[in-house]
Short mmCIF file of C-alpha atoms and ligand atoms in Angstrom, two decimals:
data_model
loop_
_atom_site.label_atom_id
_atom_site.label_comp_id
_atom_site.label_asym_id
_atom_site.label_seq_id
_atom_site.Cartn_x
_atom_site.Cartn_y
_atom_site.Cartn_z
CA MET A 63 88.14 102.43 108.15
CA SER A 64 91.57 103.78 107.34
CA VAL A 65 94.27 101.76 105.59
CA LYS A 66 96.19 102.43 108.78
CA ASP A 67 94.23 99.67 110.52
CA GLU A 68 95.63 97.14 108.05
CA ILE A 69 99.23 97.88 109.06
CA ILE A 70 100.84 95.09 111.07
CA LYS A 71 102.81 96.82 113.83
CA GLU A 72 105.28 93.92 114.21
CA LYS A 73 106.16 93.98 110.51
CA LEU A 74 106.98 97.65 110.08
CA PRO A 75 110.15 98.52 108.18
CA ARG A 76 112.85 100.16 110.30
CA HIS A 77 113.88 102.40 107.42
CA VAL A 78 111.79 103.86 104.60
CA ALA A 79 113.38 105.90 101.80
CA ILE A 80 111.41 108.16 99.47
CA ILE A 81 112.19 109.76 96.11
CA MET A 82 109.87 112.75 96.35
CA ASP A 83 109.04 113.41 92.71
CA GLY A 84 106.41 115.34 90.77
CA ASN A 85 106.38 118.81 92.34
CA GLY A 86 106.89 120.56 88.99
CA ARG A 87 104.17 118.62 87.19
CA TRP A 88 101.79 119.16 90.11
CA ALA A 89 102.32 122.94 89.87
CA LYS A 90 102.02 122.94 86.09
CA SER A 91 98.69 121.10 86.30
CA LYS A 92 97.45 123.95 88.49
CA GLY A 93 98.77 126.56 86.07
CA SER A 94 101.41 127.66 88.60
CA GLU A 95 105.17 128.07 88.73
CA ARG A 96 107.24 124.99 89.60
CA LEU A 97 108.26 126.57 92.89
CA PHE A 98 104.66 126.49 94.09
CA GLY A 99 104.85 122.70 93.74
CA HIS A 100 108.01 122.60 95.85
CA LYS A 101 106.29 124.71 98.52
CA ARG A 102 103.36 122.30 98.65
CA GLY A 103 105.86 119.46 98.71
CA VAL A 104 107.01 120.65 102.14
CA ASN A 105 103.47 119.92 103.37
CA ALA A 106 103.79 116.35 102.19
CA VAL A 107 107.12 116.04 104.01
CA ARG A 108 105.38 117.19 107.19
CA GLN A 109 102.58 114.62 106.74
CA VAL A 110 104.87 111.68 106.07
CA THR A 111 107.27 112.60 108.87
CA GLU A 112 104.37 112.81 111.30
CA ALA A 113 103.03 109.44 110.12
CA ALA A 114 106.47 107.85 110.55
CA VAL A 115 106.73 109.26 114.08
CA GLU A 116 103.26 108.00 114.99
CA LEU A 117 103.96 104.51 113.64
CA GLY A 118 107.37 104.21 115.26
CA ILE A 119 109.46 103.95 112.10
CA GLU A 120 113.09 104.58 113.05
CA TYR A 121 114.58 106.09 109.89
CA LEU A 122 113.02 108.10 107.07
CA THR A 123 115.32 109.15 104.23
CA LEU A 124 114.02 111.76 101.81
CA TYR A 125 115.69 112.50 98.48
CA ALA A 126 115.28 116.26 98.37
CA PHE A 127 117.95 117.46 95.92
CA SER A 128 120.26 115.43 93.71
CA THR A 129 123.68 116.43 92.40
CA GLU A 130 122.04 116.36 88.96
CA ASN A 131 119.47 118.90 90.15
CA TRP A 132 122.25 121.52 90.12
CA ASN A 133 121.68 121.54 86.34
CA ARG A 134 118.22 123.09 86.75
CA PRO A 135 117.54 126.78 86.01
CA LYS A 136 119.18 129.07 88.58
CA LEU A 137 115.83 130.58 89.49
CA GLU A 138 114.46 127.19 90.56
CA ILE A 139 117.64 126.28 92.47
CA ASP A 140 117.62 129.60 94.33
CA GLY A 141 113.95 129.14 95.16
CA LEU A 142 114.59 125.63 96.47
CA MET A 143 117.50 126.77 98.66
CA LEU A 144 115.41 129.59 100.10
CA LEU A 145 112.53 127.19 100.74
CA LEU A 146 114.94 124.84 102.50
CA MET A 147 116.23 127.68 104.70
CA THR A 148 112.74 128.86 105.74
CA SER A 149 111.40 125.31 106.23
CA LEU A 150 114.31 124.36 108.49
CA GLU A 151 113.62 127.39 110.60
CA SER A 152 109.87 126.82 110.83
CA GLU A 153 110.13 123.06 111.47
CA LEU A 154 112.82 123.06 114.17
CA LYS A 155 110.29 123.33 117.02
CA THR A 156 108.19 120.49 115.59
CA PHE A 157 111.27 118.30 115.23
CA ILE A 158 112.16 118.78 118.87
CA ASN A 159 108.55 118.36 120.08
CA ASN A 160 108.20 115.14 118.08
CA ASP A 161 111.63 113.85 119.12
CA VAL A 162 112.90 113.90 115.51
CA ARG A 163 116.61 113.97 114.81
CA LEU A 164 117.70 115.55 111.53
CA ARG A 165 120.68 114.22 109.61
CA VAL A 166 121.95 115.21 106.20
CA ILE A 167 123.76 113.15 103.57
CA GLY A 168 125.32 114.65 100.44
CA ASN A 169 128.36 116.48 99.15
CA ASP A 170 129.51 119.93 100.30
CA LYS A 171 128.24 121.94 97.31
CA LEU A 172 125.29 123.56 99.12
CA PRO A 173 125.52 127.33 99.71
CA LYS A 174 127.44 128.13 102.91
CA GLU A 175 124.43 129.64 104.71
CA VAL A 176 122.36 126.53 103.94
CA GLN A 177 125.14 124.29 105.29
CA LYS A 178 125.29 126.39 108.42
CA ARG A 179 121.53 126.19 109.00
CA LEU A 180 121.53 122.43 108.41
CA LYS A 181 124.39 121.93 110.83
CA SER A 182 122.62 124.00 113.43
CA VAL A 183 119.39 121.97 113.14
CA GLU A 184 121.40 118.73 113.22
CA GLU A 185 123.09 119.88 116.44
CA LYS A 186 119.87 121.11 118.05
CA THR A 187 118.12 117.78 117.36
CA ALA A 188 121.10 115.51 118.06
CA HIS A 189 119.50 114.33 121.33
CA CYS A 190 116.22 113.31 119.64
CA LYS A 191 115.56 109.58 119.50
CA ARG A 192 112.15 108.72 118.13
CA LEU A 193 112.71 109.17 114.38
CA THR A 194 115.86 110.00 112.43
CA LEU A 195 114.87 112.09 109.43
CA VAL A 196 117.62 111.93 106.82
CA LEU A 197 117.66 114.55 104.08
CA ALA A 198 119.61 113.63 100.97
CA LEU A 199 120.74 117.03 99.76
CA SER A 200 123.16 117.55 96.90
CA TYR A 201 123.33 113.78 97.09
CA SER A 202 124.04 111.18 94.46
CA SER A 203 124.85 107.54 94.98
CA ARG A 204 127.80 107.59 92.60
CA TRP A 205 129.28 110.51 94.53
CA GLU A 206 128.80 108.54 97.76
CA ILE A 207 130.35 105.34 96.38
CA THR A 208 133.28 107.24 94.85
CA ASN A 209 133.85 108.99 98.16
CA CYS A 210 133.71 105.64 99.96
CA VAL A 211 136.35 104.16 97.64
CA ARG A 212 138.57 107.17 98.32
CA GLU A 213 138.18 106.80 102.09
CA VAL A 214 138.88 103.09 102.05
CA ALA A 215 141.94 103.61 99.83
CA GLN A 216 143.16 106.31 102.20
CA LYS A 217 142.93 103.91 105.17
CA VAL A 218 144.85 101.28 103.23
CA SER A 219 147.57 103.73 102.27
CA GLU A 220 147.91 104.84 105.91
CA GLY A 221 148.27 101.20 106.98
CA LYS A 222 145.02 101.28 109.00
CA LEU A 223 143.35 98.65 106.85
CA ASN A 224 144.51 95.55 104.96
CA VAL A 225 143.32 95.06 101.41
CA ALA A 226 142.41 91.46 102.28
CA ASP A 227 140.07 92.71 105.04
CA ILE A 228 137.89 94.81 102.71
CA ASN A 229 134.41 93.28 102.76
CA GLU A 230 130.79 94.41 102.40
CA ASN A 231 130.70 95.66 105.99
CA ILE A 232 133.76 97.85 105.43
CA VAL A 233 132.09 99.35 102.37
CA SER A 234 128.83 100.02 104.23
CA GLU A 235 130.73 101.55 107.14
CA ASN A 236 132.38 104.05 104.81
CA MET A 237 129.14 105.21 103.20
CA ALA A 238 127.37 108.41 104.24
CA THR A 239 124.55 106.15 105.48
CA ALA A 240 126.78 104.14 107.86
CA PHE A 241 124.69 105.19 110.88
CA MET A 242 121.53 103.41 109.75
CA PRO A 243 120.32 100.07 108.37
CA ASP A 244 119.54 99.71 104.65
CA PRO A 245 115.97 100.68 103.77
CA GLU A 246 113.47 97.83 103.59
CA LEU A 247 111.14 99.97 101.46
CA LEU A 248 111.76 102.61 98.79
CA ILE A 249 108.85 104.71 97.55
CA ARG A 250 108.92 106.86 94.40
CA THR A 251 106.03 109.15 93.58
CA SER A 252 104.89 110.66 90.26
CA GLY A 253 104.89 107.51 88.13
CA GLU A 254 108.58 107.55 87.17
CA GLN A 255 110.12 104.13 87.56
CA ARG A 256 113.81 104.82 88.01
CA ILE A 257 116.29 105.28 90.84
CA SER A 258 117.92 108.55 89.66
CA ASN A 259 121.23 107.95 91.44
CA PHE A 260 119.76 107.29 94.89
CA LEU A 261 121.19 104.78 97.43
CA LEU A 262 122.38 102.28 94.79
CA TRP A 263 124.45 100.25 97.25
CA GLN A 264 121.86 100.32 100.02
CA ILE A 265 118.82 99.19 97.99
CA ALA A 266 120.33 95.86 96.89
CA TYR A 267 117.40 94.02 98.56
CA THR A 268 114.95 96.85 99.15
CA GLU A 269 111.29 96.48 98.14
CA LEU A 270 110.38 99.10 95.51
CA TYR A 271 107.01 100.85 95.48
CA PHE A 272 105.98 103.18 92.68
CA THR A 273 102.87 105.34 92.76
CA GLN A 274 101.35 107.72 90.20
CA THR A 275 100.54 110.23 92.97
CA LEU A 276 102.53 113.45 92.64
CA TRP A 277 104.54 114.33 95.73
CA PRO A 278 102.48 117.40 96.84
CA ASP A 279 99.38 115.14 96.87
CA PHE A 280 101.10 112.37 98.84
CA GLY A 281 99.67 112.17 102.36
CA LYS A 282 99.45 109.86 105.34
CA GLU A 283 96.95 107.53 103.68
CA ASP A 284 99.26 107.09 100.67
CA PHE A 285 102.11 106.31 103.05
CA TYR A 286 100.00 103.72 104.89
CA LYS A 287 99.02 102.17 101.55
CA ALA A 288 102.68 101.76 100.60
CA LEU A 289 103.40 100.13 103.97
CA VAL A 290 100.51 97.68 103.61
CA ASP A 291 101.71 96.80 100.10
CA TYR A 292 105.21 96.22 101.47
CA GLN A 293 103.89 93.99 104.22
CA GLY A 294 102.13 91.80 101.68
CA ARG A 295 105.37 90.91 99.93
CA GLU A 296 107.49 87.85 100.49
CA ARG A 297 111.12 88.84 100.97
CA ARG A 298 113.13 85.83 99.98
CA PHE A 299 116.74 87.09 99.88
CA GLY A 300 117.65 84.42 97.38
CA LYS A 301 116.00 81.56 99.25
CA THR A 302 112.92 79.62 98.16
CA SER A 303 109.41 80.37 99.33
CA GLU A 304 109.35 77.02 101.17
CA GLN A 305 112.49 77.90 103.12
CA ILE A 306 110.98 81.22 104.15
CA ASN A 307 107.73 79.67 105.35
CA ASN A 308 109.28 76.82 107.32
C1 IPE B 4 110.89 116.66 92.84
O1 IPE B 4 109.96 117.22 91.97
C2 IPE B 4 111.64 117.70 93.64
C3 IPE B 4 113.04 117.88 93.23
C4 IPE B 4 113.69 117.14 92.36
C5 IPE B 4 113.77 118.98 93.84
P1 IPE B 4 110.40 117.71 90.54
O2 IPE B 4 110.83 119.14 90.63
O3 IPE B 4 111.38 116.80 89.93
O4 IPE B 4 109.01 117.64 89.74
P2 IPE B 4 108.78 117.10 88.27
O5 IPE B 4 109.40 115.74 88.20
O6 IPE B 4 109.46 118.06 87.34
O7 IPE B 4 107.31 117.09 88.11
C1 IPE B 5 115.11 112.79 91.63
O1 IPE B 5 114.12 113.51 90.98
C2 IPE B 5 115.75 113.65 92.67
C3 IPE B 5 114.88 114.07 93.74
C4 IPE B 5 113.66 113.67 93.98
C5 IPE B 5 115.46 115.02 94.62
P1 IPE B 5 114.36 114.13 89.55
O2 IPE B 5 113.06 114.67 89.09
O3 IPE B 5 115.49 115.07 89.57
O4 IPE B 5 114.77 112.84 88.72
P2 IPE B 5 114.93 112.59 87.16
O5 IPE B 5 116.04 113.46 86.69
O6 IPE B 5 113.64 112.93 86.51
O7 IPE B 5 115.24 111.14 87.05
MG1 MG B 6 111.20 115.09 88.84
#
């Protein structure tokens, strides 16, 4: 019996976010270069995306490259950008066949040719409806929040928005993630228990799931296990257990 059978279809999260961590350590444990770990990490992305499509999850957000990751050695960054370029090319057909729409969130610091390729895949999958796969690339939450503040201030200064009307919805609507609901579940692999500048605003009430498994080893069964764990939790949103169960 697979853990999959324990998943309650009616209680699936609409949006799952993942901090894909541990590629470098995975490669090191095999006596290989870090980049080999990133390459195998693409396999894990394929597995989890497929599982999300099969289950009917609507949004899957993957933290693939943070603004802080620009501080890594140039060789690793170049390797990652190249891997991104080739993966986008090889996966496009699968995206379309599986009805997967690609969207990207992050700042505009990616190399021009990478931006172009991303835009092209976003356009070619814009009609896809089953799963929205969101790649956080050159993303950091503090960048996103700062950008949001700038946009809201701009609207105020242009007279399009009153200061008194600024509320939580206005903030959410001016985030890069405005097109989707907040994630109900956030998974981080590799044993690290931190957020690393990911979706700080959006995870206010998200359930957090940490696993020791390194990202290249993370497969469908691990994904199902995280979902079953999530479904066993009581989400109280500040209320009491009695209120929730009545
Ligand atoms: C996650 O794996 C992938 C990226 C951040 C691009 P890491 O490369 O951080 O792997 P570890 O944490 O060093 O093992
Ligand atoms: C977070 O992983 C970013 C991504 C998974 C893309 P890192 O490996 O860069 O995080 P820290 O720096 O160890 O917290
Ligand atoms: Mg890491």
